[in-house]
Amino acid sequence: MPVSGTRGRRRTPAAAGKGRLTRRGRILAWSAGVASAAVLGVAGVGAWVYQDLDDNIRSADVDDKIGGDRPANLSPGSKNILVVGSDSRDGANAKYGKDLTTMQSDTLMVVHVPANREWATVVSFPRDSWVEIPACDKGDGDTSAPHHFKINEAFAIGGTGGEVAGAAACSIKTVEANTGLRIDHFMSVDFQGFKGMVDALDGIEVCPEQAIHSKKARLDLDAGCQTVRGEQALGYVRVRYGVGDGSDIGRIGRQQEFMNALAEKAQAKLTSPKSLYGFLQSGTKSLTTDPDLAGIRPLYSLASELKGIPSERLTFLTVPNYPREADVASDTANVVWQYPQATDLFTSLAKDREVDKKRLEADTKTPLYASSVHVQVLNGTAVQGLAGTVAEKLRESGVTVTGTGNAPQNTGATTVTYPAGLEKQAEALAARLPGGVRARPASDATAGVVTLVVGKDLDTGRIR
């Protein structure tokens, strides 16, 4: 199953057309694919093999590390599953990085399965997303301080002590804090296990349009179609620089296409007992999950739910984003999420509403940069210095704060008002605030700026 090494140019079979890509619904994205592909074949194997595979799956309890300050579950019956592609730097993975922490996440996504099981959405988070990392238990007796950095650092911070539970817990806290989504389950998929799955299928065909030579990914490929396996396959899904536009967004697309090809070849090839056993062994050995998913039976149940979803009702998205350089000229390495579209996406999933991908893409075609939002922050409470605190949080997010002060009177409710012509800027600001604050026009609003009056209800810790 050929996979194109660059997107939007050559229309190879695995990369051509939306109809082809929606066939990922058979196994639902590369992440869920590892779990569901590993369990769909279990029904046909003997009891001893079943137990063998069941014992491979590791369990990690994260509840005591996440804490109690979590988003509410707004849609009982739905599931949000955080999936982490773990590129750990110990053992066989050590050669892929130097001077790096032990635990590394290379891929991060949320699989949303609705209560009615009639559709599903998979949201990918670029690893270079500039977000606030909350305080996390590092697993070495220390706790990290809240700070802004790349989203994938959360896995490394929580995994300082070398335990997947801590790494997953910090990733969950970070995703919940920045999205408002309640994470119900997690899966950590180690890339070494992925490599074994590819080998059990005798490799996957890829078709890069240009030669790829990357010391960092330990990859040397000529242009043209060829089958990759082992270290080459691992390098192909990891490679970033020197391929396409060199962005993490491009890599996400290549990973999804590669895993789609993996899933399709698995379905076609796993009639051989030898291939089946090798594939299942590698797949289950690569998995660490929360206790409720740690076993063949719960994973089989999940896979059964996913495979019943029509392919046209599966949506694969990347969080709307733009280069942070647009807000901070010196930062050429990271991306920031685009508001209000990112909040709209997360709110839809939190309330179990199906996302209209075409509309989302249309709305995000021309991003509104945070730096173009000019706001004055007024304190509408008796808490001294609150306007300054909120202003600093907004500045950290790239918003341009023109000034701070006290509101004419105290208020219980936070408000966002704007003069004519600044509706979009006001909506973008309101989307960064918790509690569903809505922007409204005001005839007496200060010209040229959006006005934020901070009320008693504002949870400053949840400003995005």
Tab-separated table of N, CA and C in Angstrom, residues 253-337:
chain	number	residue	atom	x	y	z
A	253	GLY	N	0.220	14.425	9.011
A	253	GLY	CA	-0.439	13.881	7.828
A	253	GLY	C	0.230	12.613	7.334
A	254	ARG	N	1.570	12.591	7.302
A	254	ARG	CA	2.278	11.390	6.838
A	254	ARG	C	2.039	10.220	7.776
A	255	GLN	N	2.023	10.492	9.087
A	255	GLN	CA	1.782	9.423	10.048
A	255	GLN	C	0.393	8.838	9.870
A	256	GLN	N	-0.606	9.700	9.688
A	256	GLN	CA	-1.963	9.202	9.510
A	256	GLN	C	-2.074	8.360	8.248
A	257	GLU	N	-1.443	8.804	7.173
A	257	GLU	CA	-1.494	8.054	5.919
A	257	GLU	C	-0.756	6.718	6.046
A	258	PHE	N	0.382	6.743	6.728
A	258	PHE	CA	1.153	5.509	6.901
A	258	PHE	C	0.351	4.505	7.730
A	259	MET	N	-0.260	4.981	8.822
A	259	MET	CA	-0.994	4.064	9.680
A	259	MET	C	-2.271	3.568	9.014
A	260	ASN	N	-2.827	4.386	8.142
A	260	ASN	CA	-3.957	3.927	7.344
A	260	ASN	C	-3.533	2.758	6.467
A	261	ALA	N	-2.389	2.893	5.805
A	261	ALA	CA	-1.874	1.818	4.961
A	261	ALA	C	-1.559	0.578	5.800
A	262	LEU	N	-1.020	0.780	7.002
A	262	LEU	CA	-0.725	-0.326	7.910
A	262	LEU	C	-2.002	-1.079	8.259
A	263	ALA	N	-3.054	-0.331	8.599
A	263	ALA	CA	-4.313	-0.957	8.987
A	263	ALA	C	-4.914	-1.746	7.823
A	264	GLU	N	-4.877	-1.172	6.632
A	264	GLU	CA	-5.459	-1.849	5.478
A	264	GLU	C	-4.675	-3.112	5.111
A	265	LYS	N	-3.356	-3.023	5.182
A	265	LYS	CA	-2.560	-4.209	4.861
A	265	LYS	C	-2.761	-5.288	5.916
A	266	ALA	N	-2.939	-4.862	7.180
A	266	ALA	CA	-3.176	-5.831	8.245
A	266	ALA	C	-4.451	-6.622	7.973
A	267	GLN	N	-5.499	-5.921	7.568
A	267	GLN	CA	-6.757	-6.616	7.293
A	267	GLN	C	-6.614	-7.604	6.132
A	268	ALA	N	-5.811	-7.251	5.149
A	268	ALA	CA	-5.660	-8.099	3.974
A	268	ALA	C	-4.724	-9.279	4.228
A	269	LYS	N	-3.768	-9.128	5.141
A	269	LYS	CA	-2.682	-10.103	5.270
A	269	LYS	C	-2.798	-11.011	6.493
A	270	LEU	N	-3.580	-10.619	7.482
A	270	LEU	CA	-3.550	-11.362	8.730
A	270	LEU	C	-4.407	-12.626	8.723
A	271	THR	N	-4.356	-13.362	7.604
A	271	THR	CA	-4.961	-14.687	7.552
A	271	THR	C	-3.914	-15.749	7.854
A	272	SER	N	-2.653	-15.369	7.796
A	272	SER	CA	-1.558	-16.283	8.114
A	272	SER	C	-1.366	-16.346	9.623
A	273	PRO	N	-1.438	-17.552	10.222
A	273	PRO	CA	-1.255	-17.663	11.671
A	273	PRO	C	0.059	-17.055	12.151
A	274	LYS	N	1.126	-17.250	11.389
A	274	LYS	CA	2.422	-16.714	11.803
A	274	LYS	C	2.408	-15.189	11.798
A	275	SER	N	1.889	-14.607	10.713
A	275	SER	CA	1.822	-13.145	10.633
A	275	SER	C	0.892	-12.590	11.710
A	276	LEU	N	-0.245	-13.272	11.893
A	276	LEU	CA	-1.219	-12.821	12.880
A	276	LEU	C	-0.606	-12.787	14.272
A	277	TYR	N	0.067	-13.875	14.651
A	277	TYR	CA	0.629	-13.939	15.997
A	277	TYR	C	1.718	-12.886	16.184
A	278	GLY	N	2.585	-12.722	15.182
A	278	GLY	CA	3.640	-11.712	15.301
A	278	GLY	C	3.076	-10.306	15.387
A	279	PHE	N	2.047	-10.054	14.603
A	279	PHE	CA	1.418	-8.733	14.608
A	279	PHE	C	0.764	-8.452	15.963
A	280	LEU	N	0.011	-9.424	16.471
A	280	LEU	CA	-0.669	-9.240	17.746
A	280	LEU	C	0.318	-9.130	18.906
A	281	GLN	N	1.388	-9.906	18.848
A	281	GLN	CA	2.401	-9.817	19.899
A	281	GLN	C	3.001	-8.419	19.956
A	282	SER	N	3.406	-7.911	18.806
A	282	SER	CA	4.017	-6.579	18.768
A	282	SER	C	3.014	-5.506	19.167
A	283	GLY	N	1.772	-5.626	18.672
A	283	GLY	CA	0.765	-4.628	18.981
A	283	GLY	C	0.434	-4.555	20.454
A	284	THR	N	0.218	-5.694	21.082
A	284	THR	CA	-0.143	-5.691	22.496
A	284	THR	C	1.045	-5.328	23.388
A	285	LYS	N	2.248	-5.724	22.991
A	285	LYS	CA	3.418	-5.360	23.787
A	285	LYS	C	3.699	-3.862	23.762
A	286	SER	N	3.209	-3.182	22.740
A	286	SER	CA	3.475	-1.748	22.620
A	286	SER	C	2.512	-0.902	23.435
A	287	LEU	N	1.470	-1.542	24.010
A	287	LEU	CA	0.402	-0.789	24.655
A	287	LEU	C	0.550	-0.679	26.164
A	288	THR	N	0.328	0.532	26.674
A	288	THR	CA	0.082	0.761	28.093
A	288	THR	C	-1.194	1.586	28.168
A	289	THR	N	-2.142	1.152	28.977
A	289	THR	CA	-3.419	1.841	29.060
A	289	THR	C	-3.806	2.071	30.518
A	290	ASP	N	-4.894	2.829	30.710
A	290	ASP	CA	-5.458	2.943	32.054
A	290	ASP	C	-6.065	1.590	32.431
A	291	PRO	N	-6.289	1.331	33.712
A	291	PRO	CA	-6.759	0.006	34.143
A	291	PRO	C	-8.045	-0.459	33.465
A	292	ASP	N	-8.952	0.454	33.145
A	292	ASP	CA	-10.225	0.053	32.554
A	292	ASP	C	-10.087	-0.449	31.119
A	293	LEU	N	-8.990	-0.109	30.439
A	293	LEU	CA	-8.765	-0.572	29.068
A	293	LEU	C	-7.703	-1.657	28.981
A	294	ALA	N	-7.100	-1.999	30.092
A	294	ALA	CA	-5.935	-2.892	30.091
A	294	ALA	C	-6.350	-4.353	30.000
A	295	GLY	N	-6.651	-4.793	28.800
A	295	GLY	CA	-6.985	-6.192	28.585
A	295	GLY	C	-7.585	-6.392	27.211
A	296	ILE	N	-7.542	-7.632	26.743
A	296	ILE	CA	-8.087	-7.937	25.424
A	296	ILE	C	-9.586	-7.674	25.365
A	297	ARG	N	-10.310	-8.031	26.410
A	297	ARG	CA	-11.768	-7.869	26.374
A	297	ARG	C	-12.186	-6.405	26.241
A	298	PRO	N	-11.692	-5.493	27.083
A	298	PRO	CA	-12.114	-4.097	26.919
A	298	PRO	C	-11.648	-3.482	25.602
A	299	LEU	N	-10.468	-3.863	25.127
A	299	LEU	CA	-9.998	-3.343	23.854
A	299	LEU	C	-10.824	-3.905	22.695
A	300	TYR	N	-11.212	-5.170	22.809
A	300	TYR	CA	-12.064	-5.750	21.779
A	300	TYR	C	-13.417	-5.043	21.756
A	301	SER	N	-13.934	-4.727	22.928
A	301	SER	CA	-15.210	-4.018	23.022
A	301	SER	C	-15.101	-2.646	22.356
A	302	LEU	N	-13.987	-1.952	22.626
A	302	LEU	CA	-13.767	-0.645	22.005
A	302	LEU	C	-13.664	-0.787	20.492
A	303	ALA	N	-12.901	-1.770	20.031
A	303	ALA	CA	-12.733	-1.962	18.599
A	303	ALA	C	-14.061	-2.270	17.924
A	304	SER	N	-14.906	-3.042	18.592
A	304	SER	CA	-16.207	-3.378	18.030
A	304	SER	C	-17.074	-2.134	17.877
A	305	GLU	N	-16.989	-1.239	18.840
A	305	GLU	CA	-17.739	0.016	18.751
A	305	GLU	C	-17.242	0.868	17.590
A	306	LEU	N	-15.929	0.921	17.423
A	306	LEU	CA	-15.354	1.770	16.386
A	306	LEU	C	-15.634	1.237	14.985
A	307	LYS	N	-15.549	-0.069	14.807
A	307	LYS	CA	-15.694	-0.613	13.452
A	307	LYS	C	-17.123	-0.501	12.938
A	308	GLY	N	-18.098	-0.257	13.832
A	308	GLY	CA	-19.475	-0.115	13.404
A	308	GLY	C	-19.828	1.278	12.942
A	309	ILE	N	-18.894	2.231	13.065
A	309	ILE	CA	-19.163	3.616	12.673
A	309	ILE	C	-18.967	3.764	11.168
A	310	PRO	N	-19.948	4.331	10.448
A	310	PRO	CA	-19.801	4.508	8.997
A	310	PRO	C	-18.593	5.383	8.668
A	311	SER	N	-17.887	5.057	7.596
A	311	SER	CA	-16.665	5.779	7.249
A	311	SER	C	-16.929	7.248	6.973
A	312	GLU	N	-18.109	7.573	6.421
A	312	GLU	CA	-18.391	8.974	6.117
A	312	GLU	C	-18.697	9.799	7.367
A	313	ARG	N	-18.842	9.122	8.514
A	313	ARG	CA	-19.105	9.852	9.764
A	313	ARG	C	-17.876	9.870	10.658
A	314	LEU	N	-16.726	9.538	10.114
A	314	LEU	CA	-15.462	9.637	10.839
A	314	LEU	C	-14.755	10.916	10.413
A	315	THR	N	-14.368	11.723	11.383
A	315	THR	CA	-13.737	12.998	11.085
A	315	THR	C	-12.341	13.026	11.692
A	316	PHE	N	-11.349	13.367	10.857
A	316	PHE	CA	-9.964	13.449	11.302
A	316	PHE	C	-9.509	14.901	11.192
A	317	LEU	N	-9.153	15.493	12.312
A	317	LEU	CA	-8.838	16.910	12.375
A	317	LEU	C	-7.509	17.155	13.064
A	318	THR	N	-6.932	18.293	12.763
A	318	THR	CA	-5.819	18.825	13.543
A	318	THR	C	-6.315	20.110	14.189
A	319	VAL	N	-5.974	20.333	15.450
A	319	VAL	CA	-6.416	21.545	16.130
A	319	VAL	C	-6.052	22.755	15.271
A	320	PRO	N	-7.006	23.652	14.989
A	320	PRO	CA	-6.697	24.846	14.194
A	320	PRO	C	-5.533	25.618	14.811
A	321	ASN	N	-4.562	25.981	13.979
A	321	ASN	CA	-3.352	26.606	14.513
A	321	ASN	C	-2.698	27.487	13.467
A	322	TYR	N	-1.746	28.284	13.906
A	322	TYR	CA	-0.919	29.085	13.003
A	322	TYR	C	0.455	29.269	13.648
A	323	PRO	N	1.480	29.640	12.885
A	323	PRO	CA	2.824	29.796	13.456
A	323	PRO	C	2.857	30.869	14.541
A	324	ARG	N	3.452	30.557	15.671
A	324	ARG	CA	3.535	31.524	16.774
A	324	ARG	C	4.365	32.745	16.391
A	325	GLU	N	5.150	32.611	15.362
A	325	GLU	CA	5.966	33.716	14.872
A	325	GLU	C	5.104	34.936	14.534
A	326	ALA	N	3.824	34.708	14.179
A	326	ALA	CA	2.925	35.819	13.862
A	326	ALA	C	2.667	36.696	15.085
A	327	ASP	N	2.790	36.117	16.279
A	327	ASP	CA	2.590	36.867	17.520
A	327	ASP	C	3.900	37.243	18.195
A	328	VAL	N	4.870	36.330	18.104
A	328	VAL	CA	6.182	36.535	18.721
A	328	VAL	C	7.229	36.305	17.633
A	329	ALA	N	7.780	37.384	17.103
A	329	ALA	CA	8.651	37.302	15.930
A	329	ALA	C	9.855	36.389	16.137
A	330	SER	N	10.316	36.277	17.375
A	330	SER	CA	11.516	35.479	17.647
A	330	SER	C	11.248	33.978	17.708
A	331	ASP	N	9.972	33.577	17.762
A	331	ASP	CA	9.642	32.159	17.876
A	331	ASP	C	9.276	31.600	16.501
A	332	THR	N	10.218	30.924	15.906
A	332	THR	CA	9.990	30.324	14.585
A	332	THR	C	9.782	28.817	14.674
A	333	ALA	N	9.670	28.292	15.908
A	333	ALA	CA	9.642	26.840	16.079
A	333	ALA	C	8.295	26.285	16.512
A	334	ASN	N	7.363	27.137	16.952
A	334	ASN	CA	6.140	26.632	17.549
A	334	ASN	C	4.895	27.148	16.843
A	335	VAL	N	3.776	26.518	17.166
A	335	VAL	CA	2.484	26.971	16.663
A	335	VAL	C	1.577	27.271	17.847
A	336	VAL	N	0.585	28.137	17.628
A	336	VAL	CA	-0.419	28.414	18.647
A	336	VAL	C	-1.780	28.075	18.080
A	337	TRP	N	-2.714	27.779	18.950
A	337	TRP	CA	-4.052	27.413	18.503
A	337	TRP	C	-4.837	28.641	18.099
